[in-house]
PDB file of C-alpha atoms in Angstrom:
ATOM      1  CA  UNK A   1     -32.397  60.682  13.423  1.00 52.00           C
ATOM      2  CA  UNK A   2     -35.103  62.185  16.381  1.00 56.00           C
ATOM      3  CA  UNK A   3     -38.872  59.953  16.075  1.00 53.00           C
ATOM      4  CA  UNK A   4     -40.477  62.368  15.163  1.00 63.00           C
ATOM      5  CA  UNK A   5     -38.049  63.208  12.029  1.00 69.00           C
ATOM      6  CA  UNK A   6     -39.291  59.956  10.899  1.00 76.00           C
ATOM      7  CA  UNK A   7     -43.798  61.015  11.509  1.00 80.00           C
ATOM      8  CA  UNK A   8     -43.893  61.914   7.931  1.00 84.00           C
ATOM      9  CA  UNK A   9     -42.331  59.219   5.991  1.00 90.00           C
ATOM     10  CA  UNK A  10     -44.088  56.497   4.678  1.00 93.00           C
ATOM     11  CA  UNK A  11     -43.568  52.378   5.597  1.00 94.00           C
ATOM     12  CA  UNK A  12     -41.710  51.638   2.611  1.00 95.00           C
ATOM     13  CA  UNK A  13     -39.344  54.335   2.323  1.00 94.00           C
ATOM     14  CA  UNK A  14     -38.155  53.824   6.067  1.00 95.00           C
ATOM     15  CA  UNK A  15     -38.507  49.834   5.444  1.00 95.00           C
ATOM     16  CA  UNK A  16     -36.175  50.832   2.656  1.00 95.00           C
ATOM     17  CA  UNK A  17     -33.822  53.251   4.648  1.00 94.00           C
ATOM     18  CA  UNK A  18     -33.919  50.244   7.818  1.00 95.00           C
ATOM     19  CA  UNK A  19     -32.893  47.926   4.434  1.00 93.00           C
ATOM     20  CA  UNK A  20     -29.686  49.749   3.930  1.00 92.00           C
ATOM     21  CA  UNK A  21     -28.745  50.196   7.493  1.00 90.00           C
ATOM     22  CA  UNK A  22     -31.201  52.386   8.856  1.00 91.00           C
ATOM     23  CA  UNK A  23     -31.927  51.530  12.681  1.00 91.00           C
ATOM     24  CA  UNK A  24     -34.048  54.575  13.591  1.00 93.00           C
ATOM     25  CA  UNK A  25     -36.366  53.760  10.455  1.00 95.00           C
ATOM     26  CA  UNK A  26     -37.236  49.755  12.035  1.00 95.00           C
ATOM     27  CA  UNK A  27     -37.287  51.704  15.239  1.00 95.00           C
ATOM     28  CA  UNK A  28     -40.674  54.293  14.156  1.00 95.00           C
ATOM     29  CA  UNK A  29     -41.776  51.527  12.108  1.00 95.00           C
ATOM     30  CA  UNK A  30     -41.559  50.025  15.653  1.00 95.00           C
ATOM     31  CA  UNK A  31     -43.828  52.979  16.757  1.00 94.00           C
ATOM     32  CA  UNK A  32     -46.223  52.531  14.353  1.00 95.00           C
ATOM     33  CA  UNK A  33     -46.624  49.353  12.817  1.00 95.00           C
ATOM     34  CA  UNK A  34     -46.740  46.543  16.009  1.00 95.00           C
ATOM     35  CA  UNK A  35     -49.283  48.294  17.983  1.00 94.00           C
ATOM     36  CA  UNK A  36     -52.117  47.772  15.050  1.00 94.00           C
ATOM     37  CA  UNK A  37     -50.642  44.688  14.416  1.00 95.00           C
ATOM     38  CA  UNK A  38     -51.220  43.485  17.435  1.00 95.00           C
ATOM     39  CA  UNK A  39     -54.300  44.333  17.674  1.00 93.00           C
ATOM     40  CA  UNK A  40     -55.792  42.836  14.656  1.00 94.00           C
ATOM     41  CA  UNK A  41     -54.214  39.825  16.402  1.00 95.00           C
ATOM     42  CA  UNK A  42     -55.802  40.013  19.573  1.00 93.00           C
ATOM     43  CA  UNK A  43     -58.493  40.213  17.157  1.00 90.00           C
ATOM     44  CA  UNK A  44     -58.207  37.165  15.702  1.00 91.00           C
ATOM     45  CA  UNK A  45     -56.710  35.439  17.957  1.00 91.00           C
ATOM     46  CA  UNK A  46     -58.782  36.682  20.988  1.00 88.00           C
ATOM     47  CA  UNK A  47     -55.621  35.213  23.422  1.00 91.00           C
ATOM     48  CA  UNK A  48     -52.947  38.565  24.466  1.00 92.00           C
ATOM     49  CA  UNK A  49     -49.953  36.883  24.532  1.00 94.00           C
ATOM     50  CA  UNK A  50     -50.809  35.047  21.307  1.00 94.00           C
ATOM     51  CA  UNK A  51     -50.910  38.067  20.141  1.00 95.00           C
ATOM     52  CA  UNK A  52     -47.817  39.368  21.028  1.00 96.00           C
ATOM     53  CA  UNK A  53     -46.016  36.123  19.680  1.00 96.00           C
ATOM     54  CA  UNK A  54     -47.654  36.820  16.324  1.00 96.00           C
ATOM     55  CA  UNK A  55     -46.728  40.593  16.594  1.00 96.00           C
ATOM     56  CA  UNK A  56     -42.915  39.999  17.498  1.00 96.00           C
ATOM     57  CA  UNK A  57     -42.910  36.976  14.719  1.00 96.00           C
ATOM     58  CA  UNK A  58     -44.589  39.297  11.797  1.00 97.00           C
ATOM     59  CA  UNK A  59     -42.249  42.161  12.909  1.00 97.00           C
ATOM     60  CA  UNK A  60     -38.917  39.860  12.569  1.00 96.00           C
ATOM     61  CA  UNK A  61     -40.584  39.128   8.700  1.00 96.00           C
ATOM     62  CA  UNK A  62     -40.564  42.280   7.767  1.00 96.00           C
ATOM     63  CA  UNK A  63     -37.347  43.400   9.154  1.00 96.00           C
ATOM     64  CA  UNK A  64     -35.712  39.661   6.853  1.00 95.00           C
ATOM     65  CA  UNK A  65     -37.663  40.782   3.752  1.00 95.00           C
ATOM     66  CA  UNK A  66     -36.320  44.939   4.122  1.00 94.00           C
ATOM     67  CA  UNK A  67     -33.277  44.123   1.830  1.00 93.00           C
ATOM     68  CA  UNK A  68     -35.267  42.239  -0.659  1.00 92.00           C
ATOM     69  CA  UNK A  69     -38.527  44.655  -0.454  1.00 93.00           C
ATOM     70  CA  UNK A  70     -39.273  45.701  -4.032  1.00 89.00           C
ATOM     71  CA  UNK A  71     -40.969  49.256  -4.027  1.00 86.00           C
ATOM     72  CA  UNK A  72     -43.731  49.316  -5.400  1.00 86.00           C
ATOM     73  CA  UNK A  73     -45.503  46.094  -5.745  1.00 85.00           C
ATOM     74  CA  UNK A  74     -46.959  46.525  -2.231  1.00 86.00           C
ATOM     75  CA  UNK A  75     -48.131  48.414   1.223  1.00 92.00           C
ATOM     76  CA  UNK A  76     -46.055  47.227   4.091  1.00 94.00           C
ATOM     77  CA  UNK A  77     -49.177  46.949   5.826  1.00 94.00           C
ATOM     78  CA  UNK A  78     -51.112  44.704   3.714  1.00 94.00           C
ATOM     79  CA  UNK A  79     -47.557  43.020   3.720  1.00 94.00           C
ATOM     80  CA  UNK A  80     -48.197  42.643   7.613  1.00 95.00           C
ATOM     81  CA  UNK A  81     -51.256  41.955   8.173  1.00 96.00           C
ATOM     82  CA  UNK A  82     -51.188  39.321   5.695  1.00 95.00           C
ATOM     83  CA  UNK A  83     -48.348  37.920   7.493  1.00 96.00           C
ATOM     84  CA  UNK A  84     -50.195  38.011  10.595  1.00 96.00           C
ATOM     85  CA  UNK A  85     -53.653  36.401   8.763  1.00 94.00           C
ATOM     86  CA  UNK A  86     -51.563  33.797   8.236  1.00 94.00           C
ATOM     87  CA  UNK A  87     -49.854  33.137  10.968  1.00 95.00           C
ATOM     88  CA  UNK A  88     -53.042  33.647  13.612  1.00 94.00           C
ATOM     89  CA  UNK A  89     -54.634  31.016  11.141  1.00 91.00           C
ATOM     90  CA  UNK A  90     -51.492  28.142  11.871  1.00 92.00           C
ATOM     91  CA  UNK A  91     -51.869  28.986  15.992  1.00 92.00           C
ATOM     92  CA  UNK A  92     -55.852  28.487  15.287  1.00 88.00           C
ATOM     93  CA  UNK A  93     -56.192  25.294  13.398  1.00 86.00           C
ATOM     94  CA  UNK A  94     -53.521  24.022  15.962  1.00 85.00           C
ATOM     95  CA  UNK A  95     -55.578  25.527  18.775  1.00 79.00           C
ATOM     96  CA  UNK A  96     -58.369  23.748  17.553  1.00 73.00           C
ATOM     97  CA  UNK A  97     -56.777  20.419  16.634  1.00 65.00           C
ATOM     98  CA  UNK A  98     -58.544  18.793  19.737  1.00 51.00           C
ATOM     99  CA  UNK A  99     -61.444  20.469  18.944  1.00 56.00           C
ATOM    100  CA  UNK A 100     -64.860  18.961  17.493  1.00 46.00           C
ATOM    101  CA  UNK A 101     -66.456  21.731  16.149  1.00 48.00           C
ATOM    102  CA  UNK A 102     -65.890  26.245  15.648  1.00 49.00           C
ATOM    103  CA  UNK A 103     -67.368  27.099  18.613  1.00 46.00           C
ATOM    104  CA  UNK A 104     -66.325  29.656  19.559  1.00 50.00           C
ATOM    105  CA  UNK A 105     -64.310  30.084  22.966  1.00 49.00           C
ATOM    106  CA  UNK A 106     -66.060  30.784  26.108  1.00 46.00           C
ATOM    107  CA  UNK A 107     -64.876  34.854  26.806  1.00 51.00           C
ATOM    108  CA  UNK A 108     -62.436  34.792  29.324  1.00 50.00           C
ATOM    109  CA  UNK A 109     -60.835  37.079  31.990  1.00 50.00           C
ATOM    110  CA  UNK A 110     -57.992  37.457  29.477  1.00 52.00           C
ATOM    111  CA  UNK A 111     -58.678  41.355  27.756  1.00 53.00           C
ATOM    112  CA  UNK A 112     -59.383  41.121  24.157  1.00 55.00           C
ATOM    113  CA  UNK A 113     -59.253  44.391  22.535  1.00 49.00           C
ATOM    114  CA  UNK A 114     -57.308  47.648  22.540  1.00 48.00           C
ATOM    115  CA  UNK A 115     -56.750  49.678  26.138  1.00 50.00           C
ATOM    116  CA  UNK A 116     -58.822  52.409  24.859  1.00 53.00           C
ATOM    117  CA  UNK A 117     -61.546  50.618  23.194  1.00 48.00           C
ATOM    118  CA  UNK A 118     -61.931  48.593  26.538  1.00 45.00           C
ATOM    119  CA  UNK A 119     -63.173  51.258  28.631  1.00 51.00           C
ATOM    120  CA  UNK A 120     -65.790  51.198  25.649  1.00 63.00           C
ATOM    121  CA  UNK A 121     -69.398  48.916  26.175  1.00 73.00           C
ATOM    122  CA  UNK A 122     -69.912  49.556  21.909  1.00 73.00           C
ATOM    123  CA  UNK A 123     -65.878  48.340  21.810  1.00 74.00           C
ATOM    124  CA  UNK A 124     -66.821  44.988  24.016  1.00 77.00           C
ATOM    125  CA  UNK A 125     -70.526  44.955  22.657  1.00 80.00           C
ATOM    126  CA  UNK A 126     -68.791  44.659  19.169  1.00 80.00           C
ATOM    127  CA  UNK A 127     -65.732  42.336  20.153  1.00 81.00           C
ATOM    128  CA  UNK A 128     -68.014  40.002  21.468  1.00 83.00           C
ATOM    129  CA  UNK A 129     -70.221  39.692  18.623  1.00 85.00           C
ATOM    130  CA  UNK A 130     -66.791  39.573  16.585  1.00 86.00           C
ATOM    131  CA  UNK A 131     -65.984  36.243  17.897  1.00 85.00           C
ATOM    132  CA  UNK A 132     -68.956  35.007  16.895  1.00 86.00           C
ATOM    133  CA  UNK A 133     -68.702  34.645  13.257  1.00 90.00           C
ATOM    134  CA  UNK A 134     -66.704  32.478  12.057  1.00 90.00           C
ATOM    135  CA  UNK A 135     -62.573  32.519  11.192  1.00 90.00           C
ATOM    136  CA  UNK A 136     -62.740  34.024   7.773  1.00 92.00           C
ATOM    137  CA  UNK A 137     -65.755  36.671   8.314  1.00 92.00           C
ATOM    138  CA  UNK A 138     -63.635  37.783  11.027  1.00 92.00           C
ATOM    139  CA  UNK A 139     -61.092  38.591   8.976  1.00 91.00           C
ATOM    140  CA  UNK A 140     -62.967  39.783   6.587  1.00 93.00           C
ATOM    141  CA  UNK A 141     -64.833  42.398   8.963  1.00 92.00           C
ATOM    142  CA  UNK A 142     -61.852  42.962  11.272  1.00 91.00           C
ATOM    143  CA  UNK A 143     -59.996  44.181   8.266  1.00 92.00           C
ATOM    144  CA  UNK A 144     -62.623  46.344   6.835  1.00 91.00           C
ATOM    145  CA  UNK A 145     -64.052  47.340   9.771  1.00 87.00           C
ATOM    146  CA  UNK A 146     -61.835  48.087  11.899  1.00 87.00           C
ATOM    147  CA  UNK A 147     -58.568  47.970  10.281  1.00 89.00           C
ATOM    148  CA  UNK A 148     -59.599  50.313   7.471  1.00 89.00           C
ATOM    149  CA  UNK A 149     -58.461  48.120   4.549  1.00 91.00           C
ATOM    150  CA  UNK A 150     -60.358  48.451   1.592  1.00 91.00           C
ATOM    151  CA  UNK A 151     -61.572  44.720  -0.551  1.00 93.00           C
ATOM    152  CA  UNK A 152     -58.614  45.425  -3.055  1.00 92.00           C
ATOM    153  CA  UNK A 153     -56.073  45.158  -0.632  1.00 92.00           C
ATOM    154  CA  UNK A 154     -58.361  42.017   1.670  1.00 94.00           C
ATOM    155  CA  UNK A 155     -58.034  39.884  -0.947  1.00 94.00           C
ATOM    156  CA  UNK A 156     -54.646  40.302  -1.373  1.00 91.00           C
ATOM    157  CA  UNK A 157     -54.176  40.372   2.588  1.00 92.00           C
ATOM    158  CA  UNK A 158     -56.509  36.936   2.770  1.00 93.00           C
ATOM    159  CA  UNK A 159     -55.510  35.291  -1.120  1.00 92.00           C
ATOM    160  CA  UNK A 160     -58.911  36.113  -1.873  1.00 94.00           C
ATOM    161  CA  UNK A 161     -60.482  37.157  -5.139  1.00 94.00           C
ATOM    162  CA  UNK A 162     -62.300  40.597  -4.049  1.00 94.00           C
ATOM    163  CA  UNK A 163     -65.755  39.227  -4.869  1.00 95.00           C
ATOM    164  CA  UNK A 164     -64.973  36.269  -2.132  1.00 95.00           C
ATOM    165  CA  UNK A 165     -64.092  39.724   0.498  1.00 95.00           C
ATOM    166  CA  UNK A 166     -67.418  41.140  -0.460  1.00 94.00           C
ATOM    167  CA  UNK A 167     -68.988  38.147   0.467  1.00 94.00           C
ATOM    168  CA  UNK A 168     -67.228  37.929   3.567  1.00 94.00           C
ATOM    169  CA  UNK A 169     -67.912  41.136   4.470  1.00 94.00           C
ATOM    170  CA  UNK A 170     -71.880  40.628   4.291  1.00 93.00           C
ATOM    171  CA  UNK A 171     -72.041  37.991   5.482  1.00 93.00           C
ATOM    172  CA  UNK A 172     -70.056  39.052   8.460  1.00 92.00           C
ATOM    173  CA  UNK A 173     -71.904  42.556   9.064  1.00 89.00           C
ATOM    174  CA  UNK A 174     -75.122  40.573   8.603  1.00 90.00           C
ATOM    175  CA  UNK A 175     -74.314  38.129  11.593  1.00 87.00           C
ATOM    176  CA  UNK A 176     -72.754  41.178  13.200  1.00 86.00           C
ATOM    177  CA  UNK A 177     -75.513  42.529  12.805  1.00 85.00           C
ATOM    178  CA  UNK A 178     -77.818  40.531  13.981  1.00 85.00           C
ATOM    179  CA  UNK A 179     -76.129  40.061  17.084  1.00 82.00           C
ATOM    180  CA  UNK A 180     -76.464  43.442  18.404  1.00 81.00           C
ATOM    181  CA  UNK A 181     -79.381  44.062  16.648  1.00 82.00           C
ATOM    182  CA  UNK A 182     -80.788  43.892  20.258  1.00 73.00           C
ATOM    183  CA  UNK A 183     -78.952  46.070  21.596  1.00 71.00           C
ATOM    184  CA  UNK A 184     -78.336  48.246  18.790  1.00 67.00           C
ATOM    185  CA  UNK A 185     -79.473  51.959  20.521  1.00 65.00           C
ATOM    186  CA  UNK A 186     -77.468  51.396  23.442  1.00 65.00           C
ATOM    187  CA  UNK A 187     -74.145  51.110  20.983  1.00 63.00           C
ATOM    188  CA  UNK A 188     -75.641  54.609  18.638  1.00 60.00           C
ATOM    189  CA  UNK A 189     -75.685  51.941  16.212  1.00 54.00           C
ATOM    190  CA  UNK A 190     -78.035  54.035  13.466  1.00 56.00           C
ATOM    191  CA  UNK A 191     -76.892  52.460   9.999  1.00 51.00           C
ATOM    192  CA  UNK A 192     -76.555  48.539   8.879  1.00 46.00           C
TER     193      UNK A 192
ATOM    194  CA  UNK B   1     -51.172  48.697  22.820  1.00 65.00           C
ATOM    195  CA  UNK B   2     -48.270  46.182  22.277  1.00 71.00           C
ATOM    196  CA  UNK B   3     -46.192  45.884  26.038  1.00 77.00           C
ATOM    197  CA  UNK B   4     -43.517  47.927  26.355  1.00 80.00           C
ATOM    198  CA  UNK B   5     -41.111  44.059  26.798  1.00 91.00           C
ATOM    199  CA  UNK B   6     -42.560  43.420  23.470  1.00 93.00           C
ATOM    200  CA  UNK B   7     -41.833  46.595  21.573  1.00 94.00           C
ATOM    201  CA  UNK B   8     -37.650  46.270  22.899  1.00 94.00           C
ATOM    202  CA  UNK B   9     -37.842  42.829  21.461  1.00 95.00           C
ATOM    203  CA  UNK B  10     -38.920  43.664  17.927  1.00 96.00           C
ATOM    204  CA  UNK B  11     -36.415  46.776  17.893  1.00 95.00           C
ATOM    205  CA  UNK B  12     -33.143  44.522  19.061  1.00 95.00           C
ATOM    206  CA  UNK B  13     -34.193  42.212  16.690  1.00 95.00           C
ATOM    207  CA  UNK B  14     -34.964  44.631  13.680  1.00 95.00           C
ATOM    208  CA  UNK B  15     -31.057  45.567  15.557  1.00 94.00           C
ATOM    209  CA  UNK B  16     -29.437  42.082  15.494  1.00 94.00           C
ATOM    210  CA  UNK B  17     -30.570  41.580  11.969  1.00 92.00           C
ATOM    211  CA  UNK B  18     -29.582  44.261  10.656  1.00 89.00           C
ATOM    212  CA  UNK B  19     -25.847  43.928  12.385  1.00 87.00           C
ATOM    213  CA  UNK B  20     -25.992  40.575  10.833  1.00 84.00           C
ATOM    214  CA  UNK B  21     -26.594  42.027   7.609  1.00 79.00           C
ATOM    215  CA  UNK B  22     -23.421  45.095   8.527  1.00 73.00           C
ATOM    216  CA  UNK B  23     -20.834  40.999   9.177  1.00 70.00           C
ATOM    217  CA  UNK B  24     -19.016  41.198   5.795  1.00 65.00           C
ATOM    218  CA  UNK B  25     -18.621  37.418   4.581  1.00 61.00           C
ATOM    219  CA  UNK B  26     -15.064  35.694   5.480  1.00 62.00           C
ATOM    220  CA  UNK B  27     -12.673  36.539   2.455  1.00 62.00           C
ATOM    221  CA  UNK B  28     -12.055  34.143   0.235  1.00 62.00           C
ATOM    222  CA  UNK B  29      -8.377  31.884   1.461  1.00 63.00           C
ATOM    223  CA  UNK B  30      -6.213  33.409  -1.532  1.00 65.00           C
ATOM    224  CA  UNK B  31      -3.165  30.718  -2.991  1.00 68.00           C
ATOM    225  CA  UNK B  32       0.023  31.268  -4.139  1.00 74.00           C
ATOM    226  CA  UNK B  33       1.267  28.904  -6.808  1.00 71.00           C
ATOM    227  CA  UNK B  34       3.551  27.511  -3.864  1.00 71.00           C
ATOM    228  CA  UNK B  35       0.804  26.134  -1.718  1.00 74.00           C
ATOM    229  CA  UNK B  36      -1.978  25.230  -4.955  1.00 71.00           C
ATOM    230  CA  UNK B  37       0.741  22.923  -5.909  1.00 73.00           C
ATOM    231  CA  UNK B  38       1.192  21.449  -2.766  1.00 68.00           C
ATOM    232  CA  UNK B  39      -2.765  21.079  -1.895  1.00 72.00           C
ATOM    233  CA  UNK B  40      -2.463  19.469  -5.560  1.00 73.00           C
ATOM    234  CA  UNK B  41       0.030  16.939  -3.755  1.00 71.00           C
ATOM    235  CA  UNK B  42      -2.532  16.440  -1.080  1.00 72.00           C
ATOM    236  CA  UNK B  43      -0.830  18.723   1.347  1.00 70.00           C
ATOM    237  CA  UNK B  44       2.945  18.568   4.057  1.00 68.00           C
ATOM    238  CA  UNK B  45       1.969  15.185   4.730  1.00 69.00           C
ATOM    239  CA  UNK B  46       2.137  13.676   1.372  1.00 69.00           C
ATOM    240  CA  UNK B  47       4.675  15.611   0.111  1.00 66.00           C
ATOM    241  CA  UNK B  48       7.148  14.521   2.524  1.00 74.00           C
ATOM    242  CA  UNK B  49       6.620  11.029   2.002  1.00 74.00           C
ATOM    243  CA  UNK B  50       7.474  11.729  -1.875  1.00 69.00           C
ATOM    244  CA  UNK B  51      10.336  13.435  -0.445  1.00 73.00           C
ATOM    245  CA  UNK B  52      11.411  10.358   1.629  1.00 76.00           C
ATOM    246  CA  UNK B  53      10.617   7.725  -1.269  1.00 75.00           C
ATOM    247  CA  UNK B  54      12.599  10.321  -3.785  1.00 73.00           C
ATOM    248  CA  UNK B  55      15.757   9.981  -1.494  1.00 72.00           C
ATOM    249  CA  UNK B  56      15.085   6.111  -0.280  1.00 73.00           C
ATOM    250  CA  UNK B  57      15.433   6.095  -4.113  1.00 72.00           C
ATOM    251  CA  UNK B  58      18.623   7.817  -4.720  1.00 70.00           C
ATOM    252  CA  UNK B  59      20.355   5.906  -1.526  1.00 68.00           C
ATOM    253  CA  UNK B  60      18.960   2.522  -3.084  1.00 68.00           C
ATOM    254  CA  UNK B  61      20.029   3.835  -6.981  1.00 69.00           C
ATOM    255  CA  UNK B  62      23.665   4.899  -5.396  1.00 65.00           C
ATOM    256  CA  UNK B  63      24.343   1.704  -3.889  1.00 62.00           C
ATOM    257  CA  UNK B  64      23.772  -0.921  -5.793  1.00 58.00           C
ATOM    258  CA  UNK B  65      26.136  -3.214  -6.976  1.00 56.00           C
ATOM    259  CA  UNK B  66      28.639  -2.069  -8.444  1.00 55.00           C
ATOM    260  CA  UNK B  67      29.205  -4.114 -11.077  1.00 51.00           C
ATOM    261  CA  UNK B  68      25.532  -3.404 -12.150  1.00 51.00           C
ATOM    262  CA  UNK B  69      27.080   0.574 -12.712  1.00 51.00           C
ATOM    263  CA  UNK B  70      30.084  -0.995 -14.125  1.00 54.00           C
ATOM    264  CA  UNK B  71      28.687  -2.995 -16.994  1.00 53.00           C
ATOM    265  CA  UNK B  72      26.533   0.040 -17.504  1.00 52.00           C
ATOM    266  CA  UNK B  73      29.666   2.836 -17.888  1.00 54.00           C
ATOM    267  CA  UNK B  74      31.119   0.255 -20.075  1.00 56.00           C
ATOM    268  CA  UNK B  75      28.530  -0.251 -22.211  1.00 55.00           C
ATOM    269  CA  UNK B  76      28.276   3.480 -22.560  1.00 58.00           C
ATOM    270  CA  UNK B  77      32.222   3.188 -23.196  1.00 60.00           C
ATOM    271  CA  UNK B  78      33.411   5.279 -20.810  1.00 57.00           C
ATOM    272  CA  UNK B  79      35.820   2.913 -19.520  1.00 52.00           C
ATOM    273  CA  UNK B  80      38.470   3.525 -21.021  1.00 47.00           C
ATOM    274  CA  UNK B  81      38.673   6.924 -19.754  1.00 49.00           C
ATOM    275  CA  UNK B  82      41.333   7.956 -16.790  1.00 44.00           C
ATOM    276  CA  UNK B  83      39.352   9.640 -13.910  1.00 45.00           C
ATOM    277  CA  UNK B  84      41.791  10.690 -11.370  1.00 44.00           C
ATOM    278  CA  UNK B  85      38.927  11.821  -8.908  1.00 44.00           C
ATOM    279  CA  UNK B  86      37.317   8.139  -8.834  1.00 44.00           C
ATOM    280  CA  UNK B  87      37.341   7.783  -5.511  1.00 45.00           C
ATOM    281  CA  UNK B  88      33.739   5.609  -5.150  1.00 47.00           C
ATOM    282  CA  UNK B  89      35.026   2.794  -7.301  1.00 43.00           C
ATOM    283  CA  UNK B  90      34.140  -0.856  -6.128  1.00 46.00           C
ATOM    284  CA  UNK B  91      36.342  -3.866  -6.683  1.00 46.00           C
ATOM    285  CA  UNK B  92      35.592  -5.155  -9.583  1.00 46.00           C
ATOM    286  CA  UNK B  93      35.959  -2.151 -11.077  1.00 46.00           C
ATOM    287  CA  UNK B  94      39.576  -0.727 -12.745  1.00 49.00           C
ATOM    288  CA  UNK B  95      41.057   2.814 -11.064  1.00 54.00           C
ATOM    289  CA  UNK B  96      40.256   4.014 -14.492  1.00 56.00           C
ATOM    290  CA  UNK B  97      37.302   3.133 -14.351  1.00 60.00           C
ATOM    291  CA  UNK B  98      34.511   6.128 -13.974  1.00 61.00           C
ATOM    292  CA  UNK B  99      32.206   4.496 -10.678  1.00 62.00           C
ATOM    293  CA  UNK B 100      28.417   5.947 -11.279  1.00 59.00           C
ATOM    294  CA  UNK B 101      29.446   7.691  -7.968  1.00 59.00           C
ATOM    295  CA  UNK B 102      31.434  10.113 -10.081  1.00 62.00           C
ATOM    296  CA  UNK B 103      28.124  11.090 -12.374  1.00 60.00           C
ATOM    297  CA  UNK B 104      26.340  11.105  -9.123  1.00 59.00           C
ATOM    298  CA  UNK B 105      27.598  13.018  -6.344  1.00 57.00           C
ATOM    299  CA  UNK B 106      26.050  15.877  -5.180  1.00 60.00           C
ATOM    300  CA  UNK B 107      22.882  13.276  -5.235  1.00 59.00           C
ATOM    301  CA  UNK B 108      24.836  11.199  -2.674  1.00 59.00           C
ATOM    302  CA  UNK B 109      25.941  13.532  -0.174  1.00 63.00           C
ATOM    303  CA  UNK B 110      21.919  14.722  -0.456  1.00 61.00           C
ATOM    304  CA  UNK B 111      20.675  11.267   0.366  1.00 61.00           C
ATOM    305  CA  UNK B 112      23.208  11.641   3.387  1.00 63.00           C
ATOM    306  CA  UNK B 113      22.102  13.860   4.235  1.00 60.00           C
ATOM    307  CA  UNK B 114      17.989  13.609   4.209  1.00 54.00           C
TER     308      UNK B 114
END
């Protein structure tokens, strides 16, 4: 079946189809989900190569769980974001093993955002500000304001309460606002 | 965007996982009654040992001292019967006495043939 024919098929239906042996469904899911997963992982890890490793691992887990997927229990994207969040957290902890404090590393030359966003000053500024956030705040803010998840979904992804999500995003936004304040007009931020 | 290489790797893994699920499990080996009994006895090697022991036992029985056989037959009151086919009788028994091999000729042949 051509990919186009699967464009309107929900993620979950594609996953179930793949679990039943439909390889085209896996291709459609890959095209649809892998870019999002890579972008999210990249924002958390700030490392393109590691983000791709995480993407491959998360997608492999998705393929493995497909035959046992229980329909209606969770959105595929929520499940995937949760897996990616956990994988990224593990990697960050391993990386941090020898570090004494949780201070984000200085920005390096590694491309850190999706190509389209890299071309935007606003995106670059936001990306830089995001890196100032503590890990959990960064996860919550990225999921809420970049990935577009709602608070209950973020709560599932991060395995915390909705109230905790609200607290993390509120604190994250305050930090971002402070970091971006100097460039507010330049970047076109007119609201909180 | 992820690299094309990454997308290819992800799709390849999806295909591999799908193919893995399609491979049927190896069917259970169905054993017949004879094979089951053979396995219970420990296989061909054990059965060969049993056969050897059985044949050896028969051989020992057939070639046991004639007096024992004769005495045994006498005790059963068989020595009075005449038997023209008593070719295996020993010197300790008369021609009219049945030897033990008269009752087990087939077994002796079997023992010889192995």
